[in-house]
PDB file of C-alpha atoms in Angstrom:
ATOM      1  CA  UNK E   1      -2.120-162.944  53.469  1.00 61.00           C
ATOM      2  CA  UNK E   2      -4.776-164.591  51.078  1.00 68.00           C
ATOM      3  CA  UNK E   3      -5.071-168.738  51.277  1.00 72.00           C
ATOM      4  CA  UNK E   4      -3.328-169.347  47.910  1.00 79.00           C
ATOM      5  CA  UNK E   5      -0.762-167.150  48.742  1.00 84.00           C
ATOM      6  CA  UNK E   6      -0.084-168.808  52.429  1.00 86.00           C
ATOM      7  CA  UNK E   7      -0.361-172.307  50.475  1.00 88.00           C
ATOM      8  CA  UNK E   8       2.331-171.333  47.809  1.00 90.00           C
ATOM      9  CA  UNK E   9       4.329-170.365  50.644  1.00 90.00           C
ATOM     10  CA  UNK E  10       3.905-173.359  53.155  1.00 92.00           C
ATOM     11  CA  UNK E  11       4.715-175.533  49.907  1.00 92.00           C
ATOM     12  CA  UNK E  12       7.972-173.355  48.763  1.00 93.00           C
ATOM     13  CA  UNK E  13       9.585-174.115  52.564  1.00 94.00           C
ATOM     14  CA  UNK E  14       8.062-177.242  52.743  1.00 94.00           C
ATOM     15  CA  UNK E  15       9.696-178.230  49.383  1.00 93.00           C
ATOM     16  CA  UNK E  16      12.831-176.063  50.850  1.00 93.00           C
ATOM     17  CA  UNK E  17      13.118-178.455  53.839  1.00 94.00           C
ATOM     18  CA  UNK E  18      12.960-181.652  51.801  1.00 93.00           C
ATOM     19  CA  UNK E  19      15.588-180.889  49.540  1.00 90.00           C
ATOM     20  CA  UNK E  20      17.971-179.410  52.530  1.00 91.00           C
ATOM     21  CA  UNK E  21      17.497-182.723  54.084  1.00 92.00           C
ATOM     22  CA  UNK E  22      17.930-185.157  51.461  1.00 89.00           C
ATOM     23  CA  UNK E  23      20.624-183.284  49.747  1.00 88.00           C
ATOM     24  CA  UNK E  24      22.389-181.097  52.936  1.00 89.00           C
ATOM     25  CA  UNK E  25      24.347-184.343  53.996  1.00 87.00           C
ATOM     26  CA  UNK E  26      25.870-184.636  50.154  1.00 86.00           C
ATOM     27  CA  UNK E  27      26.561-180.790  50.229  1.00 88.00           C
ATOM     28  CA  UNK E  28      28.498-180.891  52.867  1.00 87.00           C
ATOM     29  CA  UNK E  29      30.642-183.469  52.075  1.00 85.00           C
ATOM     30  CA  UNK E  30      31.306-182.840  48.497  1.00 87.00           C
ATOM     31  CA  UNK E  31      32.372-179.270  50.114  1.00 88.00           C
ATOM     32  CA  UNK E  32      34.211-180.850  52.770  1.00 87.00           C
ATOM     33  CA  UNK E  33      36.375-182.855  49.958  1.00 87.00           C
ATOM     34  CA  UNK E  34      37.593-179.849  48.564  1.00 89.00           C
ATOM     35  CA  UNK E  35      38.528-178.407  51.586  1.00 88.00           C
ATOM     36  CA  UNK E  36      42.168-178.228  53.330  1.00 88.00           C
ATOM     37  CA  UNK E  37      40.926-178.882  56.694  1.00 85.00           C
ATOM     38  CA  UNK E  38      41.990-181.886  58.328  1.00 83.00           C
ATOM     39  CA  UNK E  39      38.639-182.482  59.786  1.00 80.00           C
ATOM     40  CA  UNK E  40      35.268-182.621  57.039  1.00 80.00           C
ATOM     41  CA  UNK E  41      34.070-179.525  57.494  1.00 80.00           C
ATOM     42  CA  UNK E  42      32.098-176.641  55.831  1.00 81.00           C
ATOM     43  CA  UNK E  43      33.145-173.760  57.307  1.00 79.00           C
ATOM     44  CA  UNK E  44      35.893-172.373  57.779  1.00 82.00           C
ATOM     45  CA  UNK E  45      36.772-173.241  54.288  1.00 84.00           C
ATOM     46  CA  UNK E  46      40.709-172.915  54.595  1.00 85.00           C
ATOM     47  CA  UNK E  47      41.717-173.207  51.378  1.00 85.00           C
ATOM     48  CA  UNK E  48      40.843-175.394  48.247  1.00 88.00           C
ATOM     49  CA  UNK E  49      42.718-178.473  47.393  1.00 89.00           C
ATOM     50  CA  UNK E  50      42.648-181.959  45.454  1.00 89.00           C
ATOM     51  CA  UNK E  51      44.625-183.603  47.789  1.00 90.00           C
ATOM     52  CA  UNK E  52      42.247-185.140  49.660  1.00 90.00           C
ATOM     53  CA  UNK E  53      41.290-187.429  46.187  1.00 90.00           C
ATOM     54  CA  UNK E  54      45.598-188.684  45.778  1.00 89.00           C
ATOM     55  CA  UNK E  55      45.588-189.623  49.429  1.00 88.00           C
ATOM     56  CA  UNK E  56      42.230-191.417  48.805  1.00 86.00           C
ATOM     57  CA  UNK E  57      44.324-193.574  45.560  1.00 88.00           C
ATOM     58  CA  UNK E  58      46.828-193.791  47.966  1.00 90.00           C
ATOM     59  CA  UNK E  59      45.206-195.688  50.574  1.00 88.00           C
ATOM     60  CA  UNK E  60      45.456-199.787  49.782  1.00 90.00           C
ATOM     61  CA  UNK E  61      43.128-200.532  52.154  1.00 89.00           C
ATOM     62  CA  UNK E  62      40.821-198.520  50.584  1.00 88.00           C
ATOM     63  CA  UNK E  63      41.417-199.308  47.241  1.00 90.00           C
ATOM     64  CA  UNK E  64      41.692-203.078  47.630  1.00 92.00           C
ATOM     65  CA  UNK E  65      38.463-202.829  49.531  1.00 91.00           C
ATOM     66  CA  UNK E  66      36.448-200.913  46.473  1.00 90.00           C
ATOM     67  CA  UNK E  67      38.076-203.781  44.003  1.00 92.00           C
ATOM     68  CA  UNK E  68      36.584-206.521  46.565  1.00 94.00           C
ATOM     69  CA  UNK E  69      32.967-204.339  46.594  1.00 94.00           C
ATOM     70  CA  UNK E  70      32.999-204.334  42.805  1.00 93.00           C
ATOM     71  CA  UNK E  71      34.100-208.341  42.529  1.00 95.00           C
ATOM     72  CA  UNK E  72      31.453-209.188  44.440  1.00 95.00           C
ATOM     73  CA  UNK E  73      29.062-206.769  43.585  1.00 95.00           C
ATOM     74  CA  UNK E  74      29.082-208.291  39.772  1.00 96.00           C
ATOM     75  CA  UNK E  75      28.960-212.021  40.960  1.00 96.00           C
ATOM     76  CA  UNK E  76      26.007-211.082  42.944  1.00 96.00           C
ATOM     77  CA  UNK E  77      24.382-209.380  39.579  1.00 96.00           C
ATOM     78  CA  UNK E  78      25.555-213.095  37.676  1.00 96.00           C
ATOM     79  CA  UNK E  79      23.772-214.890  40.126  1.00 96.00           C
ATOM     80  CA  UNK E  80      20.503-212.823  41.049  1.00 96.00           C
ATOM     81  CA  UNK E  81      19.454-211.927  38.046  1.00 96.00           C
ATOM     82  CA  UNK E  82      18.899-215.199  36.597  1.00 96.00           C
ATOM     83  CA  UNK E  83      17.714-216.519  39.717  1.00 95.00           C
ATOM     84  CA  UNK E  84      15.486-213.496  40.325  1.00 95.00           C
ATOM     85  CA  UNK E  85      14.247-214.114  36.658  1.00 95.00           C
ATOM     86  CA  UNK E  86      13.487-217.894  36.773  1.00 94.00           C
ATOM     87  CA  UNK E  87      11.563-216.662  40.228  1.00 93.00           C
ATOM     88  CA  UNK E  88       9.011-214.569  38.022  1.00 93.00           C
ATOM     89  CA  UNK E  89       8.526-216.526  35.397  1.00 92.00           C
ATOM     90  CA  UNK E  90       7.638-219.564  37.920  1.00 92.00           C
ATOM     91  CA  UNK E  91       5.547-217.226  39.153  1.00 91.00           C
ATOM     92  CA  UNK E  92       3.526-216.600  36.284  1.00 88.00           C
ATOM     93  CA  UNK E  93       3.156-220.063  35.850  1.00 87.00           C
ATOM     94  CA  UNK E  94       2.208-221.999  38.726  1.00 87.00           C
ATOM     95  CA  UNK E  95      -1.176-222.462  39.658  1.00 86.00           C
ATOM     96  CA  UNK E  96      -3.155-219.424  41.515  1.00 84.00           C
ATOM     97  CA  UNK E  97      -3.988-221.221  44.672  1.00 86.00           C
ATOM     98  CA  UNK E  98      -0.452-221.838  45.581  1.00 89.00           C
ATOM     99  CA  UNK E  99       0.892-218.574  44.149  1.00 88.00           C
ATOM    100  CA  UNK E 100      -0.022-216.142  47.598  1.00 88.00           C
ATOM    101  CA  UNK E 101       2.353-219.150  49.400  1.00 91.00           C
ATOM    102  CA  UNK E 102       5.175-219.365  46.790  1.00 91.00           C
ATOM    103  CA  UNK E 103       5.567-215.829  46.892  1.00 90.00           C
ATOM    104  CA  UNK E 104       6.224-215.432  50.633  1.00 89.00           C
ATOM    105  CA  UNK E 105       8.500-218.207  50.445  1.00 90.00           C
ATOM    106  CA  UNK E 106      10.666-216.215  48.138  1.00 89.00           C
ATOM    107  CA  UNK E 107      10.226-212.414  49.087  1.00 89.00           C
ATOM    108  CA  UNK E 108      10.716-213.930  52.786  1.00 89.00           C
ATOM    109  CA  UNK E 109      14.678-213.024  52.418  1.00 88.00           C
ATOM    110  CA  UNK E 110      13.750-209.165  51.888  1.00 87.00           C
ATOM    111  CA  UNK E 111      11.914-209.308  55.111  1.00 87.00           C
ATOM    112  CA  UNK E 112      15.199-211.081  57.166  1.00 89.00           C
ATOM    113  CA  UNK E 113      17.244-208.806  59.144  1.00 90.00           C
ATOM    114  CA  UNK E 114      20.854-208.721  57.685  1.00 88.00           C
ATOM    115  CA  UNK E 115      22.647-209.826  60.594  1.00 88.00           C
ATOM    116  CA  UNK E 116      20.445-212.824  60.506  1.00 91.00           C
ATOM    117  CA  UNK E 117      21.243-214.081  56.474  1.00 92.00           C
ATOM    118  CA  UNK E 118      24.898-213.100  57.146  1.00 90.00           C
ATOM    119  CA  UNK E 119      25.324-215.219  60.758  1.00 91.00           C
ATOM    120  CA  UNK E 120      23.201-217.903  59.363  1.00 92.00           C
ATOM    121  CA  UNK E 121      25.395-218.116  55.717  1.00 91.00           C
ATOM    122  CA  UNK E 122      28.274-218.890  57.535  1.00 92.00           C
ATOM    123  CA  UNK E 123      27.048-221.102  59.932  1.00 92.00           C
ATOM    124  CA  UNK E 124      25.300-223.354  57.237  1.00 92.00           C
ATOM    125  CA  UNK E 125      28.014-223.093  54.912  1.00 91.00           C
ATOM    126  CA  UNK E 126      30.470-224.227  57.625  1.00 91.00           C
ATOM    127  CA  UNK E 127      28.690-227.277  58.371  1.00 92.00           C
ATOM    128  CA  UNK E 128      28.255-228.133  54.710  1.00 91.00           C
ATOM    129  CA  UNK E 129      31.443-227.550  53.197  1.00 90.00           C
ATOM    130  CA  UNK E 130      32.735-230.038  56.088  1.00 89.00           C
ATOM    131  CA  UNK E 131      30.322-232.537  55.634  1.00 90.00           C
ATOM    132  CA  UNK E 132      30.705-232.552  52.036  1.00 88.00           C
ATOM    133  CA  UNK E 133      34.627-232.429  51.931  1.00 87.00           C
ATOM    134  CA  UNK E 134      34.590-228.727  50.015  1.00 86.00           C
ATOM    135  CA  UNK E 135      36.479-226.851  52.444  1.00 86.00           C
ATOM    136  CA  UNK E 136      37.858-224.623  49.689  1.00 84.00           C
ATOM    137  CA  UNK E 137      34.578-222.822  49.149  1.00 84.00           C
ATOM    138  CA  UNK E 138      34.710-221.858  52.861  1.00 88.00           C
ATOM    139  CA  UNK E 139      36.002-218.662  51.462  1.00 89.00           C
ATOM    140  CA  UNK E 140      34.763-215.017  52.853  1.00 90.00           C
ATOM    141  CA  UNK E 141      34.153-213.839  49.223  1.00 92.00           C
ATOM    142  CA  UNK E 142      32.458-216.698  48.212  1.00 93.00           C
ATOM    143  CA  UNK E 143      29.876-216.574  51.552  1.00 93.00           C
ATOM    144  CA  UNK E 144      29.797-212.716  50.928  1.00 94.00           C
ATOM    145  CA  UNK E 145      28.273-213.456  47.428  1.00 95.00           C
ATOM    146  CA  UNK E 146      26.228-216.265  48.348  1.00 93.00           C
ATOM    147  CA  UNK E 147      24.880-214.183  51.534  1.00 93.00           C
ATOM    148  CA  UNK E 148      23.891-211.477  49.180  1.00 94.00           C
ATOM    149  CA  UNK E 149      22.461-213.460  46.333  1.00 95.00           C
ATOM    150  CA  UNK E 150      20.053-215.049  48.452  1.00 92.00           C
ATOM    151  CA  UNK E 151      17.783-211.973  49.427  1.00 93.00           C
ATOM    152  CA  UNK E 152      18.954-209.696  46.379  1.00 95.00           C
ATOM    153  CA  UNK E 153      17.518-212.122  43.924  1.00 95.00           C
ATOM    154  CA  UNK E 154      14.195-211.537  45.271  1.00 94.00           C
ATOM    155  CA  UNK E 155      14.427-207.630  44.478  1.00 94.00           C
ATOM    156  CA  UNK E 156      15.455-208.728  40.925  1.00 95.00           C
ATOM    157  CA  UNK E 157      12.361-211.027  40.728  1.00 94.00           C
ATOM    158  CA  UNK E 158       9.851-208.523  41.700  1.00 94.00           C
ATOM    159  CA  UNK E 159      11.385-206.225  39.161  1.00 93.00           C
ATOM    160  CA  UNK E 160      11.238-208.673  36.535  1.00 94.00           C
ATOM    161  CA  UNK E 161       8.033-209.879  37.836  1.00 93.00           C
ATOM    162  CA  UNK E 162       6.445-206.256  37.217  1.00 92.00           C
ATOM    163  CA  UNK E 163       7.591-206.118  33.712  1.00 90.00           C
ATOM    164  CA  UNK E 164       6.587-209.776  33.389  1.00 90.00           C
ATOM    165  CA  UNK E 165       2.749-208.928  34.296  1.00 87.00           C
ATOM    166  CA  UNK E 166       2.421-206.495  31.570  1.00 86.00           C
ATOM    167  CA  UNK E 167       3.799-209.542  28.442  1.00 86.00           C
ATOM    168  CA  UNK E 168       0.734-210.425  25.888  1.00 84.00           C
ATOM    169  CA  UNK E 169       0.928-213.947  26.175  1.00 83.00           C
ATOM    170  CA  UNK E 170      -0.559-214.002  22.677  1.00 85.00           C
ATOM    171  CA  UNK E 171       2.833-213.436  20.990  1.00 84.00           C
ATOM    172  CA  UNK E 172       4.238-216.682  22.799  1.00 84.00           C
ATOM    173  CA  UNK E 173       1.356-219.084  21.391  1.00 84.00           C
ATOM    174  CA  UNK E 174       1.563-217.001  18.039  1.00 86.00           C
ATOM    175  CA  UNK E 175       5.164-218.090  17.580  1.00 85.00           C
ATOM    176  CA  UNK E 176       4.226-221.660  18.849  1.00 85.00           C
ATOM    177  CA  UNK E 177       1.984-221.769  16.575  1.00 85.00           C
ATOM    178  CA  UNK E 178       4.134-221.405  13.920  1.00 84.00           C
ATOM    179  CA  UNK E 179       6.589-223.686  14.833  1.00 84.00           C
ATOM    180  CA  UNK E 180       8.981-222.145  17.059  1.00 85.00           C
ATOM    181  CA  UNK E 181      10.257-224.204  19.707  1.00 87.00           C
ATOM    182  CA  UNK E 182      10.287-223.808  23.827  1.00 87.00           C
ATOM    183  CA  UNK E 183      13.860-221.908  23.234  1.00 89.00           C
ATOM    184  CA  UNK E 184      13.201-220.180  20.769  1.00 90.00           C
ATOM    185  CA  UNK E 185      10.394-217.752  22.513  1.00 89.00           C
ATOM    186  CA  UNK E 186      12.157-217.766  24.892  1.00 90.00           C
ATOM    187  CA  UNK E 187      15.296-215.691  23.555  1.00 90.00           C
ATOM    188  CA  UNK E 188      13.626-213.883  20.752  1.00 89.00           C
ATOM    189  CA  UNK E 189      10.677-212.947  22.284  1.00 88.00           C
ATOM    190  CA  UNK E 190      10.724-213.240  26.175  1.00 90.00           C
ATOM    191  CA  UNK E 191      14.213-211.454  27.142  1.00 91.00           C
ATOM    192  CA  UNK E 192      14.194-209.065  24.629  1.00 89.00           C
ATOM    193  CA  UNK E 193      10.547-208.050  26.234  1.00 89.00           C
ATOM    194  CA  UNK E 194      12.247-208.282  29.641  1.00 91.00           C
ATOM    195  CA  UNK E 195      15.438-206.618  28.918  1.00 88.00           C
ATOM    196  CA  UNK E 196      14.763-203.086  30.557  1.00 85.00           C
ATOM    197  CA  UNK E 197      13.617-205.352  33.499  1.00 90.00           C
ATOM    198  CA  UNK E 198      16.642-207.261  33.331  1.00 93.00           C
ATOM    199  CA  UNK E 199      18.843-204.007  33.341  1.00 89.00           C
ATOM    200  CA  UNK E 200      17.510-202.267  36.456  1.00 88.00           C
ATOM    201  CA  UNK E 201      17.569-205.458  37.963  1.00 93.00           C
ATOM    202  CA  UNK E 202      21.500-205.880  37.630  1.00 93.00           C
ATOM    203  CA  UNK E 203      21.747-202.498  38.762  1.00 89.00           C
ATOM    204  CA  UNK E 204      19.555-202.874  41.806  1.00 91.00           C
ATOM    205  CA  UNK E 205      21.282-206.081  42.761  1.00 94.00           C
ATOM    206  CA  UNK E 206      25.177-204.349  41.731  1.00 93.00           C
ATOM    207  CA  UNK E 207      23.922-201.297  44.225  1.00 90.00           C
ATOM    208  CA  UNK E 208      22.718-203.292  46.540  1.00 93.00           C
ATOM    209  CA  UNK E 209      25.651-205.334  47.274  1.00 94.00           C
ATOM    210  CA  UNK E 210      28.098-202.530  46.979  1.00 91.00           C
ATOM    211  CA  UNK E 211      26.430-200.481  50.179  1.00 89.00           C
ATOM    212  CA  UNK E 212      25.498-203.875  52.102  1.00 92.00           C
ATOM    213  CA  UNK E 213      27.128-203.658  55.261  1.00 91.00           C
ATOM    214  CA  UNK E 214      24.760-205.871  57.710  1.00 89.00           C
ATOM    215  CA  UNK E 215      25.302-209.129  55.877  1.00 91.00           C
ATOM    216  CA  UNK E 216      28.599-208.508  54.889  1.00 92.00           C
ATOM    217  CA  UNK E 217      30.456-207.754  58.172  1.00 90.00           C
ATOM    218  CA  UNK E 218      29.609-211.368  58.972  1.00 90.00           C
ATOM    219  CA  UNK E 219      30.227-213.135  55.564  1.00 91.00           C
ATOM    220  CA  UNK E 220      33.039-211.294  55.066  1.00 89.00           C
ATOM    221  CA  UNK E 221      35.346-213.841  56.990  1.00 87.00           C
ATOM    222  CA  UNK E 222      38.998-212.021  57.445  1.00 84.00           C
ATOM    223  CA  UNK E 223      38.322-210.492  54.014  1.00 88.00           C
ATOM    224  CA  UNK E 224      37.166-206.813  54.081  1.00 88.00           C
ATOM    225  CA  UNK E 225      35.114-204.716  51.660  1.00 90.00           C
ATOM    226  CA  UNK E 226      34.573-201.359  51.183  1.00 89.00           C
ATOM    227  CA  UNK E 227      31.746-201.101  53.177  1.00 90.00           C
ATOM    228  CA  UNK E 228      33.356-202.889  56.252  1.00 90.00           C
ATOM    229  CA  UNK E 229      36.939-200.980  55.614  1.00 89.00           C
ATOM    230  CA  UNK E 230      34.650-197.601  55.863  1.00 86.00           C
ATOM    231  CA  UNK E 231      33.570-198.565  58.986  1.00 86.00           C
ATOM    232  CA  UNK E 232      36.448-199.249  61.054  1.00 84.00           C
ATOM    233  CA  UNK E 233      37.535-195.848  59.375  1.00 81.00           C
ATOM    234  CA  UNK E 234      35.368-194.499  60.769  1.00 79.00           C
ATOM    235  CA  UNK E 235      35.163-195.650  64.440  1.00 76.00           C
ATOM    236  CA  UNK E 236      38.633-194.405  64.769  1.00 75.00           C
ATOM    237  CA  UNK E 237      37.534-190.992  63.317  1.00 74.00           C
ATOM    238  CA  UNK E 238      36.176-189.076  59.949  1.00 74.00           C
ATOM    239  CA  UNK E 239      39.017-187.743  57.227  1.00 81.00           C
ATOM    240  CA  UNK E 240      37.891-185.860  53.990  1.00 86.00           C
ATOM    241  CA  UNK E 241      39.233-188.399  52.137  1.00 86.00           C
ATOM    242  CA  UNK E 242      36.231-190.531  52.938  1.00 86.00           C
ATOM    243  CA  UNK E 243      34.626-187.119  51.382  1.00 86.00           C
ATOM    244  CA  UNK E 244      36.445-187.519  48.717  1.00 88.00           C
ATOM    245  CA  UNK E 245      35.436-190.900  48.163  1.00 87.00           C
ATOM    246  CA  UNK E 246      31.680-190.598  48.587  1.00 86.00           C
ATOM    247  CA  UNK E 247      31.721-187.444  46.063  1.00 89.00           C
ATOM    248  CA  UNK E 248      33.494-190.270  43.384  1.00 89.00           C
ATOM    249  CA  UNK E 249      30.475-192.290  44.094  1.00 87.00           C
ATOM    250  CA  UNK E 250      27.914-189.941  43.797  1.00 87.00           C
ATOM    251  CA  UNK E 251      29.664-188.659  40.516  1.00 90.00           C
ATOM    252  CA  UNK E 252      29.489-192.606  39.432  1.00 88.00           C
ATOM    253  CA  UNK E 253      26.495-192.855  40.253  1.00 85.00           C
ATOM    254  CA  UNK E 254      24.838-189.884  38.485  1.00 87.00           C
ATOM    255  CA  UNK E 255      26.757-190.563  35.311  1.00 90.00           C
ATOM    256  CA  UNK E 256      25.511-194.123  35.322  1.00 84.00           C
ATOM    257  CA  UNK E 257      21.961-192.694  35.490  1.00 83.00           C
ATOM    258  CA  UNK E 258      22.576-190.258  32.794  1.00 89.00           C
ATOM    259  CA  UNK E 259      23.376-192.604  30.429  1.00 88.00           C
ATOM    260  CA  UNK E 260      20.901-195.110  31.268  1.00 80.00           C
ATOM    261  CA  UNK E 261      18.273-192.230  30.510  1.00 84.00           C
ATOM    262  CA  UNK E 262      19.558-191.208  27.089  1.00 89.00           C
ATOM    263  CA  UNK E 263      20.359-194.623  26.099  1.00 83.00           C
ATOM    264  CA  UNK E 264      16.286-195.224  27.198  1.00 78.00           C
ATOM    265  CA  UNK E 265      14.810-192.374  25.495  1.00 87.00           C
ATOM    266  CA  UNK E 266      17.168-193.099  22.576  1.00 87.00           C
ATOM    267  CA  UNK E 267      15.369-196.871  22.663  1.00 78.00           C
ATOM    268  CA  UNK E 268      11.695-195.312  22.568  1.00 80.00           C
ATOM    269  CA  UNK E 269      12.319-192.751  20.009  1.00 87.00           C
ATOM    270  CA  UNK E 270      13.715-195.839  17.445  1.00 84.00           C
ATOM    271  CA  UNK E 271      10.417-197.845  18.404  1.00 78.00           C
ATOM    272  CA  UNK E 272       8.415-194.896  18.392  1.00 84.00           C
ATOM    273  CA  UNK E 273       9.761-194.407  14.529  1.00 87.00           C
ATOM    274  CA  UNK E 274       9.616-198.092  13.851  1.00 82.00           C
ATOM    275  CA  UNK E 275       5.637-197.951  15.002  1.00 80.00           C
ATOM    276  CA  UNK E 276       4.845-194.785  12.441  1.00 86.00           C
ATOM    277  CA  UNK E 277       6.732-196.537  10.063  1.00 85.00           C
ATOM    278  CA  UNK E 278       4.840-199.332  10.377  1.00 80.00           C
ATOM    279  CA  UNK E 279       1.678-197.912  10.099  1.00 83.00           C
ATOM    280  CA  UNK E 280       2.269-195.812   7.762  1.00 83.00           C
ATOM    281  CA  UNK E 281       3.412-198.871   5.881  1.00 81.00           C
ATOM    282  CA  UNK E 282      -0.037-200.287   6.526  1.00 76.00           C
ATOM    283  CA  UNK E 283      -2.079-197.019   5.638  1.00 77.00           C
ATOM    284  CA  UNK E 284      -0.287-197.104   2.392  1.00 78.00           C
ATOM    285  CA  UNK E 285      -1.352-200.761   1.739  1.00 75.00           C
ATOM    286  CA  UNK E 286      -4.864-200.619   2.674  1.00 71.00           C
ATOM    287  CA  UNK E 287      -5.324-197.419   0.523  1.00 72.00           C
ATOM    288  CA  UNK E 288      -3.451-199.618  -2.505  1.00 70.00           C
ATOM    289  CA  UNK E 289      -6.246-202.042  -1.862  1.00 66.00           C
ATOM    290  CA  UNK E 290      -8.803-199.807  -2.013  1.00 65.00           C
ATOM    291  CA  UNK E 291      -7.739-198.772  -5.307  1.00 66.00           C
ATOM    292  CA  UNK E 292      -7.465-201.837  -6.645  1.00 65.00           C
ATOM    293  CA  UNK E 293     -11.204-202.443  -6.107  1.00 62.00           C
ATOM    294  CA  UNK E 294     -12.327-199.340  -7.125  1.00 61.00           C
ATOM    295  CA  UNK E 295     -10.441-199.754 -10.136  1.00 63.00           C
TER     296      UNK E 295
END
């Protein structure tokens, strides 16, 4: 066999082997979930059936745990985003000799084990809302949330941050300049800049809390999540319905990303338009000029 032949075929099983093992796990139980067996399996495929997905409604546990994952999972996105975006833009400002320090202090979360920001959450928390009379906020959603928020806001910032790096600052002294205040820049020309930014971010951070499971099993209190209700499920013993419920994720999931792509390339084809329009509006000026002088 010649060398570009052997390469083509080294890189088709290579390529054959990455996709089996990144996607074989989801294969099998999307198959599984459709399956009559009482155990997730493949094969022997007994029979086809929906069942698994009206047992899976059926289940309060599960069900009141996905409502608690989603709750929290969007008061994590309320509170790490604007955190995560405050983060950057201090980030930007402050002077370069402190920067490299600032920015360990707040990526230092991301590098925490989970077990360590969820023991150490409620153990602060407990102390504090004792000292401070505010027993009420000793509350196993309300430490899940804050547990979360304080290492998923640093994913948001770098996000933002990244977006951040590429901003002319010349627009912001432009519009100063000409008037506008502190405010001002900052809504109409700042976050609409950052919004893309700002949009993964919330999805990062609403992903991120909904699969957290380290953090959570300790913050959690008596409360339970989806995550944690999953894993006692589990301990006692796999069902397809967990199948079922991990091919309504995936199916979620994709969809979400589907739309976030056409709504994207629907957003750069209208400022792609707007540019060509813009010069064209220019090109047309100029040439009026021209004439003018000529004439």
């Amino acid at each position: 066999m010649k060398t570009g032949a052997f390469q083509r075929v080294m890189f088709a099983i290579y390529i054959a082997i990455f996709f089996l093992y990144l996607l074989g796990p989801l294969a099998v139980m999307g198959v599984s979930s459709f399956n009559t067996s009482q155990y997730p399996q493949v094969w022997p495929f007994e029979g086809f059936t929906l069942s698994w997905f009206s047992d899976l409604f059926a289940d309060q546990d599960m069900m009141y745990g996905l409502q608690m994952s989603v709750w929290i999972g969007l008061l994590v996105v309320a509170i790490s985003v604007p955190v995560g975006l405050a983060g950057a833009i201090v980030m930007t400002q402050i002077q370069p000799r402190i920067r490299s320090t600032y920015y360990l202090v707040v990526v230092s979360p991301v590098l925490t084990p989970g077990i360590i920001i969820g023991i150490s959450t409620v153990v602060f928390w407990r102390q504090f809302t004792g000292v401070t009379g505010t027993r009420f906020l000793y509350d196993g959603v309300v430490l899940t949330v804050l547990g979360q928020a304080s290492f998923i806001s640093a994913y948001c910032m770098l996000i933002i941050l990244a977006r951040l790096q590429r901003f002319d600052r010349a627009q912001e002294e432009a519009a100063l300049d000409l008037g506008a205040s502190y405010p001002q820049v900052f809504r109409h020309i700042l976050l609409p800049f950052l919004k893309p930014a700002l949009f993964s971010a919330g999805v990062l951070a609403f992903l991120s809390s909904f699969e957290n499971y380290n953090t959570t099993t300790f913050s959690i209190l008596a409360d339970k999540t989806l995550t944690t209700v999953l894993a006692g499920r589990v301990r006692q013993g796999s069902t397809p319905a967990i199948s079922a419920l991990a091919v309504m994720i995936v199916a979620a999931t994709l969809a979400g990303a589907l739309v976030y792509e056409v709504v994207k390339r629907r957003a750069d084809a209208a400022a792609a338009r707007r540019q060509r329009a813009a010069i064209a509006a220019e090109e047309t000026e100029l040439s009026g000029d021209a004439g003018a002088v000529l004439a």
